[in-house]
PDB file of C-alpha atoms in Angstrom:
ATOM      1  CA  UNK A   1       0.000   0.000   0.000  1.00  0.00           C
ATOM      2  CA  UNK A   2       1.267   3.193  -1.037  1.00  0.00           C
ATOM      3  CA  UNK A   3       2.274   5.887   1.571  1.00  0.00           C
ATOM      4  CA  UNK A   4       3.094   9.560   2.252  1.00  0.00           C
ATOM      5  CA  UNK A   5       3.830  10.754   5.533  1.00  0.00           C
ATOM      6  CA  UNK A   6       4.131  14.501   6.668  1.00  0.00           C
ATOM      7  CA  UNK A   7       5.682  15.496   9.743  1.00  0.00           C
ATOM      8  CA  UNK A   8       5.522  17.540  11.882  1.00  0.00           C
ATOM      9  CA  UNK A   9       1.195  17.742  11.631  1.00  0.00           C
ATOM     10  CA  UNK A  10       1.447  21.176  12.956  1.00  0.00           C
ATOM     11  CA  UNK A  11       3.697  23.794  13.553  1.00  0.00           C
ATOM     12  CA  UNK A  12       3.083  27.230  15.193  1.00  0.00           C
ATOM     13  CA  UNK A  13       6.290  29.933  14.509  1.00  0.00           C
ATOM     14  CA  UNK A  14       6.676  33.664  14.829  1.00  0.00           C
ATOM     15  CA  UNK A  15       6.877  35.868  11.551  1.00  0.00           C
ATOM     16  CA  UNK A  16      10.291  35.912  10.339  1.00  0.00           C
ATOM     17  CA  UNK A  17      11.088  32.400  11.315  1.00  0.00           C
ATOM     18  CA  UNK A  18      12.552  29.446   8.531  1.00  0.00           C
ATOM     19  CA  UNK A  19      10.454  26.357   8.495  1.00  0.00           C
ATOM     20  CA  UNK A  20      11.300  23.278   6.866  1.00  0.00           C
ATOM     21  CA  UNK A  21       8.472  20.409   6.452  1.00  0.00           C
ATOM     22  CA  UNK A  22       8.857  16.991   5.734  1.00  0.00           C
ATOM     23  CA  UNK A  23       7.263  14.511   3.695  1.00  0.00           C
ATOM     24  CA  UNK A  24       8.477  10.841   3.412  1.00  0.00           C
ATOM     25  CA  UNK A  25       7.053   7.836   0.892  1.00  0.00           C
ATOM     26  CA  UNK A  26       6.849   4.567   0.117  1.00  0.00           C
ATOM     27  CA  UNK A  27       5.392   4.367  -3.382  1.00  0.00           C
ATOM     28  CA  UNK A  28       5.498   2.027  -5.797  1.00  0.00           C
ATOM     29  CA  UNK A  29       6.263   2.742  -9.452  1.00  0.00           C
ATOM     30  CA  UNK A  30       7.340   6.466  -7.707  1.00  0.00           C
ATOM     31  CA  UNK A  31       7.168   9.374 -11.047  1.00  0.00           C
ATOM     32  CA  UNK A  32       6.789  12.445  -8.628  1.00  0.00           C
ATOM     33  CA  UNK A  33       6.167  14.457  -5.738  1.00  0.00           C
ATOM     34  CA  UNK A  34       3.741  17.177  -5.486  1.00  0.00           C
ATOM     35  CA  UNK A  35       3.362  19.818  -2.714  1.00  0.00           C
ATOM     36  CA  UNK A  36       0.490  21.683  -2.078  1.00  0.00           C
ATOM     37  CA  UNK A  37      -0.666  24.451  -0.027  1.00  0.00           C
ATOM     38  CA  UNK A  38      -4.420  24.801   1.568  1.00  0.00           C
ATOM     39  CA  UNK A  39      -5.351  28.143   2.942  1.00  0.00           C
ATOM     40  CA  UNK A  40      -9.412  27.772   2.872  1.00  0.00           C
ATOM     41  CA  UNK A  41     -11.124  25.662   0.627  1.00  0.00           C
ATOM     42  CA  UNK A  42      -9.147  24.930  -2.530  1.00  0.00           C
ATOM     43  CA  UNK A  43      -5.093  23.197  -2.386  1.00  0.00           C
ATOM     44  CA  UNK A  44      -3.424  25.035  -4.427  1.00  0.00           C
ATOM     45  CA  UNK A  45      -0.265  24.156  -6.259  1.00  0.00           C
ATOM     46  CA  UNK A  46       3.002  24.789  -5.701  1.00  0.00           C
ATOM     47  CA  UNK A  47       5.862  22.364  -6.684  1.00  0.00           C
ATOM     48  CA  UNK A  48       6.272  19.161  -8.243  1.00  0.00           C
ATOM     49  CA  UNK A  49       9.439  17.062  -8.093  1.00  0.00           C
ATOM     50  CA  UNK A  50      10.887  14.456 -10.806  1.00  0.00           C
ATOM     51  CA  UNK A  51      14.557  14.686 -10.219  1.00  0.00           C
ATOM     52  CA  UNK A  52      16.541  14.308  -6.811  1.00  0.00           C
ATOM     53  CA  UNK A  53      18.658  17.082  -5.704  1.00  0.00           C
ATOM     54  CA  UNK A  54      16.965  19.471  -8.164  1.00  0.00           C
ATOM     55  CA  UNK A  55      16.041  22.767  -5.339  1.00  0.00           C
ATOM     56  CA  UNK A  56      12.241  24.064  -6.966  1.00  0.00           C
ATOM     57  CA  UNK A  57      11.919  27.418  -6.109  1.00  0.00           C
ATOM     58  CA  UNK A  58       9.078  30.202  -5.790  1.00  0.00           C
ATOM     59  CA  UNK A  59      10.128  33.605  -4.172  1.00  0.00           C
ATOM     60  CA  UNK A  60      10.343  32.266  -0.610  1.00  0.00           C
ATOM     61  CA  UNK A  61       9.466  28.763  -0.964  1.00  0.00           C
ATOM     62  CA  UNK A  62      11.250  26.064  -2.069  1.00  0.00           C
ATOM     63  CA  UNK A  63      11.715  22.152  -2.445  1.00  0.00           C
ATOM     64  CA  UNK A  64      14.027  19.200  -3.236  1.00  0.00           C
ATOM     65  CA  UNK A  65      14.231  15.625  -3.310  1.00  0.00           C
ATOM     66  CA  UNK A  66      16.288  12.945  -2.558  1.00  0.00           C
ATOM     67  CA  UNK A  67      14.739   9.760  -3.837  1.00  0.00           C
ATOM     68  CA  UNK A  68      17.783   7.536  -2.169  1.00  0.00           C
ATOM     69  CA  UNK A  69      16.157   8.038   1.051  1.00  0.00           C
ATOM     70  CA  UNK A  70      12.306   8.632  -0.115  1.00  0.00           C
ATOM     71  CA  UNK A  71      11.935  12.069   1.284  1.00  0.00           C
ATOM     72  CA  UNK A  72      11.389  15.802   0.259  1.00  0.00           C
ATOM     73  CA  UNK A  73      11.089  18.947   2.313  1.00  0.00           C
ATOM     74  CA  UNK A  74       9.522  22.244   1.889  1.00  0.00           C
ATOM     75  CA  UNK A  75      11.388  25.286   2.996  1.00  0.00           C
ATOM     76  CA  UNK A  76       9.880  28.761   3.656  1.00  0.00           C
ATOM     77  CA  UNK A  77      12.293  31.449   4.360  1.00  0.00           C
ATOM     78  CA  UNK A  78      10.900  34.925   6.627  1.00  0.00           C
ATOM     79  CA  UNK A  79       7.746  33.489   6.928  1.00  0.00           C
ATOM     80  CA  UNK A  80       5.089  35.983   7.076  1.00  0.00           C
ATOM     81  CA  UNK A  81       1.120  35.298   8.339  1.00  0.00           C
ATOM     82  CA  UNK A  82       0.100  34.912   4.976  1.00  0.00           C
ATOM     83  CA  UNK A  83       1.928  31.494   5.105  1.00  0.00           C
ATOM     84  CA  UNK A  84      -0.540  30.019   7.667  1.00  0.00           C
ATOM     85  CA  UNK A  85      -2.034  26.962   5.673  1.00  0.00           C
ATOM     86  CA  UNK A  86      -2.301  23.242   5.709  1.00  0.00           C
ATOM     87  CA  UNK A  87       0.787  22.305   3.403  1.00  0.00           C
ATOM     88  CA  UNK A  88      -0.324  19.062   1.962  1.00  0.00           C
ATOM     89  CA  UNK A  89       2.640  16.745  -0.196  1.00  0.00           C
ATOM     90  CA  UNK A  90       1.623  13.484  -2.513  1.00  0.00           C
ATOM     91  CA  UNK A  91       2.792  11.238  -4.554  1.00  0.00           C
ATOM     92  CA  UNK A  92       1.370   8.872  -7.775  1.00  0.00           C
ATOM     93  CA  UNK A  93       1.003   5.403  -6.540  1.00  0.00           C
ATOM     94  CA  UNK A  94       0.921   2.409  -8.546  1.00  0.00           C
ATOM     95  CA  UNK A  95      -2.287   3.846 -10.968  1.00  0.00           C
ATOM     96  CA  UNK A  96      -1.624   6.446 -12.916  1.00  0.00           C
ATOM     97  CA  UNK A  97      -4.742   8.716 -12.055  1.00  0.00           C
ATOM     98  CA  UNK A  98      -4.644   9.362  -8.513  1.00  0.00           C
ATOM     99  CA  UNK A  99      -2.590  11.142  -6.007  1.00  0.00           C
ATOM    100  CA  UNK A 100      -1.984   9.688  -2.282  1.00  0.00           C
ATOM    101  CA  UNK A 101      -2.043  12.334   0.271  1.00  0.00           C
ATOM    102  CA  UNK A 102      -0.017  12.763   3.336  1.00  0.00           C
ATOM    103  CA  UNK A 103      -2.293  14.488   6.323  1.00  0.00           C
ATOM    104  CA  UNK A 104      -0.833  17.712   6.394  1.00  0.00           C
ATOM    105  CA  UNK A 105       0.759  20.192   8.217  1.00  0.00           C
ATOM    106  CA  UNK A 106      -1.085  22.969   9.603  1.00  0.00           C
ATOM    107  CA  UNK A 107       1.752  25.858   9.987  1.00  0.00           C
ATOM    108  CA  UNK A 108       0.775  28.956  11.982  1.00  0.00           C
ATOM    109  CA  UNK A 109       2.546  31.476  11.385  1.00  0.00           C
ATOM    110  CA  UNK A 110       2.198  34.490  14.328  1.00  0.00           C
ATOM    111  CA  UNK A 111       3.014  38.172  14.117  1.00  0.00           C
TER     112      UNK A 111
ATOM    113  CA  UNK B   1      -6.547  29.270 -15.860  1.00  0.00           C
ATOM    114  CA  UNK B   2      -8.391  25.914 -14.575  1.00  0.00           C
ATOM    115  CA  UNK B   3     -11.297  26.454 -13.103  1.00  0.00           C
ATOM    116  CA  UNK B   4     -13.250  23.968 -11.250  1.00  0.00           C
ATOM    117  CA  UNK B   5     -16.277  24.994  -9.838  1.00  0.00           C
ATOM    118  CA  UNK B   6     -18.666  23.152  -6.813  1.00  0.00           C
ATOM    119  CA  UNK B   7     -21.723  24.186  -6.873  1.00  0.00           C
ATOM    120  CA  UNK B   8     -22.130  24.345  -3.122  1.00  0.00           C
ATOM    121  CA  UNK B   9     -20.084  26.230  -0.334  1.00  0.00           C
ATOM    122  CA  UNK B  10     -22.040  24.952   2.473  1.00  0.00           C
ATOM    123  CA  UNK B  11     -24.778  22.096   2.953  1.00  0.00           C
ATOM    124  CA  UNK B  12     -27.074  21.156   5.642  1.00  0.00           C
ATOM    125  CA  UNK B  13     -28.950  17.667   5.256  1.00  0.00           C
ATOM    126  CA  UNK B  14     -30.810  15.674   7.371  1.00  0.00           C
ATOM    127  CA  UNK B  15     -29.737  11.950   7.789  1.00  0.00           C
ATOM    128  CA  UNK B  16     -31.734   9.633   5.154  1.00  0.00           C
ATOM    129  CA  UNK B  17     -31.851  12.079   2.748  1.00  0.00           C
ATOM    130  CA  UNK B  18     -29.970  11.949  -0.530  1.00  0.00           C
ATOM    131  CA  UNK B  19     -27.686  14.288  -1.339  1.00  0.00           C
ATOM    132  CA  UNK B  20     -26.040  15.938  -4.747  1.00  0.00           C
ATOM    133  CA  UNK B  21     -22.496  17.573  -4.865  1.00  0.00           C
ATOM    134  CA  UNK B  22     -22.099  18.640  -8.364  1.00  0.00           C
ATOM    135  CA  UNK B  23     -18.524  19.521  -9.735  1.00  0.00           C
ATOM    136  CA  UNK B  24     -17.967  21.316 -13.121  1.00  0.00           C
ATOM    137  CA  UNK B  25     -14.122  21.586 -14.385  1.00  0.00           C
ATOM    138  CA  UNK B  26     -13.668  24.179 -17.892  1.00  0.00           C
ATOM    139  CA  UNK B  27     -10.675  22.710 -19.087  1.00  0.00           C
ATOM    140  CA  UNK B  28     -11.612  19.894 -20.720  1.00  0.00           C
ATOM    141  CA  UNK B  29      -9.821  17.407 -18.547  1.00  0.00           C
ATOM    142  CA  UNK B  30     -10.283  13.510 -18.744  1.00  0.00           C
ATOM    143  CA  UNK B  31      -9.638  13.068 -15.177  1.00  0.00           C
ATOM    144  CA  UNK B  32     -11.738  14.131 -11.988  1.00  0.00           C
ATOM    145  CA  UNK B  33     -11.602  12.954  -8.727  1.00  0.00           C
ATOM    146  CA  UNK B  34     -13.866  13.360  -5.798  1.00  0.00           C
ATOM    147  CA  UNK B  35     -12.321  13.928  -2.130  1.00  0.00           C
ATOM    148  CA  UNK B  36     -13.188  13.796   1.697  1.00  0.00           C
ATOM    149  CA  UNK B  37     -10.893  15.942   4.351  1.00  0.00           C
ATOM    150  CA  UNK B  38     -11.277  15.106   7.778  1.00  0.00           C
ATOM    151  CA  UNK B  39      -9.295  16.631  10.538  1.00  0.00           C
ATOM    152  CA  UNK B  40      -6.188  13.861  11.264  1.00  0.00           C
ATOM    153  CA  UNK B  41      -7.533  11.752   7.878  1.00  0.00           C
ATOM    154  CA  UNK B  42      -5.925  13.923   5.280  1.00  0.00           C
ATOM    155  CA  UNK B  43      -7.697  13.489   2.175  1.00  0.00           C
ATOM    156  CA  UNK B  44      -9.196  10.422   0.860  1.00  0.00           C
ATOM    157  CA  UNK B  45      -9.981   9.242  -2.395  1.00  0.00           C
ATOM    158  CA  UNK B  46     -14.046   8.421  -2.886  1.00  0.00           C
ATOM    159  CA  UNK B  47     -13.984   7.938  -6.324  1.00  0.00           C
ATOM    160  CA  UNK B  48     -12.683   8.907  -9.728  1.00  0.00           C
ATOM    161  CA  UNK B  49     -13.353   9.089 -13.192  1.00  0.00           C
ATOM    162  CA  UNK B  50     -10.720   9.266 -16.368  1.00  0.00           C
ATOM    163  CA  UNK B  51     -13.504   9.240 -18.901  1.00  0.00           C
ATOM    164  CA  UNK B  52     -17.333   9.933 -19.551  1.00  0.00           C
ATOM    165  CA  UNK B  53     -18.993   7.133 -17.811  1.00  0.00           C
ATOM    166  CA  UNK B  54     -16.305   5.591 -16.495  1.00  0.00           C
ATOM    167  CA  UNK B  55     -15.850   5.198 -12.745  1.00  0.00           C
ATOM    168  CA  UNK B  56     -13.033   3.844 -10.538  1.00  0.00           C
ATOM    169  CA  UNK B  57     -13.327   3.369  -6.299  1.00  0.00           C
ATOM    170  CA  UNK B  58     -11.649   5.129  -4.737  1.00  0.00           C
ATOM    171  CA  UNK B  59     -10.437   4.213  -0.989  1.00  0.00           C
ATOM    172  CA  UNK B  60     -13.396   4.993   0.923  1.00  0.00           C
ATOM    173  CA  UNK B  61     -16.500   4.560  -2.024  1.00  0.00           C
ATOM    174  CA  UNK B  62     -18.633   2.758   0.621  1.00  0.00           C
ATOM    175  CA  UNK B  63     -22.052   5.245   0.873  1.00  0.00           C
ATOM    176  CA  UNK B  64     -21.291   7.191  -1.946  1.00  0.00           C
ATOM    177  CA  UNK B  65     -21.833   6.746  -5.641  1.00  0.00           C
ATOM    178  CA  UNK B  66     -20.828   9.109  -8.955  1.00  0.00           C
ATOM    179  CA  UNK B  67     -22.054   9.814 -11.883  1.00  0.00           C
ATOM    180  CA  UNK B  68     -19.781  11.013 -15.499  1.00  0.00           C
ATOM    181  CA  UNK B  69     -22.819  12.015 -17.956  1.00  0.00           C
ATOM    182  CA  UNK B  70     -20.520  14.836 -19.923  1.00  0.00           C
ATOM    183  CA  UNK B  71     -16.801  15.194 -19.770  1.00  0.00           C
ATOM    184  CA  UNK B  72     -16.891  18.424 -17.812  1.00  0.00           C
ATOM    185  CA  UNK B  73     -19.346  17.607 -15.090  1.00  0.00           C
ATOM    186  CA  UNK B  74     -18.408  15.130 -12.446  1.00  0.00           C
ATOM    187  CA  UNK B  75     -21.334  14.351  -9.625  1.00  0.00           C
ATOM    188  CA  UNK B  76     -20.942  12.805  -5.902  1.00  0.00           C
ATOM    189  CA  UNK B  77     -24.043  11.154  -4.593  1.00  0.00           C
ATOM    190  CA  UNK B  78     -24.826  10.543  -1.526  1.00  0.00           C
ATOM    191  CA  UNK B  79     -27.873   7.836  -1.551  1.00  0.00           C
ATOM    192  CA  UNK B  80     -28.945   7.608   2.325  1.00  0.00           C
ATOM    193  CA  UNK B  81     -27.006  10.612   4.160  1.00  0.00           C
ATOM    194  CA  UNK B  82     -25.712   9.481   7.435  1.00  0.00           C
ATOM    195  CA  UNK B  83     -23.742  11.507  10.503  1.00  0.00           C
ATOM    196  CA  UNK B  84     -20.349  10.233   9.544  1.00  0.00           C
ATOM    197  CA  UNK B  85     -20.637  12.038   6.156  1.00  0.00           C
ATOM    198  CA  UNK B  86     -20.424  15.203   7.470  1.00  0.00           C
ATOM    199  CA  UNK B  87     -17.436  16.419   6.101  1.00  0.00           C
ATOM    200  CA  UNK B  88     -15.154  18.686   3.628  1.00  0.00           C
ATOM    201  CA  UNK B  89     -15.333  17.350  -0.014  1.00  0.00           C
ATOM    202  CA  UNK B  90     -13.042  18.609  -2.592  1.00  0.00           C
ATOM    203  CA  UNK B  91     -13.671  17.949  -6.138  1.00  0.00           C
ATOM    204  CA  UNK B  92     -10.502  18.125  -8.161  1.00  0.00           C
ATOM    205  CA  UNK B  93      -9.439  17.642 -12.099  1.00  0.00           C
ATOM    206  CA  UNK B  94      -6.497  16.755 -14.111  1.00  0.00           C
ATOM    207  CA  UNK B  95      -5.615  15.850 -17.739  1.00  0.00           C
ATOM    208  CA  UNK B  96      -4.577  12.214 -18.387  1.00  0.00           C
ATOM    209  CA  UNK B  97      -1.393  11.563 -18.823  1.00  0.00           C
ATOM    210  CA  UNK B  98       1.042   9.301 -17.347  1.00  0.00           C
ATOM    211  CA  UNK B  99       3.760  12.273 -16.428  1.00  0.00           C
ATOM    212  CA  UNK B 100       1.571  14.966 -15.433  1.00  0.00           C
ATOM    213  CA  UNK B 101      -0.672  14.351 -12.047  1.00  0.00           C
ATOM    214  CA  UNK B 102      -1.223  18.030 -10.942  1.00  0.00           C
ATOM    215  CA  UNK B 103      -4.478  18.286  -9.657  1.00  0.00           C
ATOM    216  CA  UNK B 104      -6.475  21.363  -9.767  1.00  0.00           C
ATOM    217  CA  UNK B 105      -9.192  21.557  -7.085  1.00  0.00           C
ATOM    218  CA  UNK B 106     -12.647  23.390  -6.619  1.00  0.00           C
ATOM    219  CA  UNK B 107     -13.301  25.298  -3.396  1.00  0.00           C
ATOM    220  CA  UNK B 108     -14.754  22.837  -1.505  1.00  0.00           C
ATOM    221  CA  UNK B 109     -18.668  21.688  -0.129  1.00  0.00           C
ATOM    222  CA  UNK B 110     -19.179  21.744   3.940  1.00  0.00           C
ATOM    223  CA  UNK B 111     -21.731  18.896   4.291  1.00  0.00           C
ATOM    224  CA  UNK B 112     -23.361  18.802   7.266  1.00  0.00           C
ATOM    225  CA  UNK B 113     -25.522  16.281   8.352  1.00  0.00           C
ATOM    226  CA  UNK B 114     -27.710  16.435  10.752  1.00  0.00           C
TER     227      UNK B 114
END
């Protein structure tokens, strides 16, 4: 059975802080990793990850893989309170139509 | 952009009753998915489709049924609402192909039921 794990599940840290969250997986057939971030309603999308040691990077956010040891992480630099969200990180499994989800990590980010 | 549109923010149902969630993606994707979020569950895969009536389970189907009459319109049913239904669903789409599994998601129904 195909599995993604996040860690920690929630995180509280004061604005200007670095973060780094963790997602580890035990996929079969793995293609790619896919991060996520959930403010509301709607995930939205922010990386996905092919290649180990490739760094994906958006402004303040960014992500790598290593697929020796079947992990990525998601780094936000001077976090600010707009970065509160449920950061959500999954993987293809053995199908090729469907994503399995870790549970999350709910970051709070506090003035 | 993608959009994917639910039809419902918010729903209050009474237990017994059957219940709609209707999901409608513009981009002309083959795949769409439907979701529960629960609090410590994560997301979890109901059911999806990668063509007009076809229909896959999902990991928790049991209670639930879908319905793929036109390519752009993707429907969760709910055939006897019951208490442990109450929940987040997220409708989501994506285009098929075996390198490219970003999911675009609608903004989510609040079912309660009651």
């Amino acid at each position: 059975e195909d599995k993604v794990v996040q860690s920690p599940l929630s995180l509280v840290v004061h604005e200007g802080d670095t973060v780094t969250l963790n997602c580890s997986y035990e996929v079969t057939n793995f293609r790619s990793l896919l991060w996520y971030k959930q403010e509301k309603k709607a995930p939205t999308f922010l990386f996905m990850l092919t290649s180990s040691g490739i760094e994906k990077k958006s402004g303040r956010l960014s992500s790598i893989l290593d697929k020796k040891e079947l992990f990525s992480i998601l780094n936000i630099t001077a976090t600010q309170t707009g970065d509160s969200a449920i950061y959500l990180c999954a993987s293809p499994g053995a199908g090729s139509y469907q994503l399995t989800f870790g549970k999350g990590t709910k970051l709070s980010v506090i003035p | 952009d993608v959009k994917v549109t639910q039809s419902s923010r918010y729903l209050v149902k009474r237990t017994g009753e059957k219940v709609f969630l209707e999901c409608v993606q513009d981009m002309d994707h083959e795949n769409m998915f439907w979701y529960r979020q629960d609090p410590g569950l994560g997301l979890r895969l109901i059911y999806f489709s990668y063509d007009v009536k076809m229909k896959e389970k999902g990991d928790i189907p049991e209670g639930y049924s879908v319905s793929r009459e036109k390519k752009e319109r993707f429907s969760l049913i709910l055939e006897s609402a019951s208490t442990n239904q109450t929940s987040m669903y997220l409708c989501a789409s994506s285009l098929w192909s075996g390198t490219n599994e970003k999911l675009f998601f609608g903004s989510g129904t609040q079912l309660s039921v009651l």
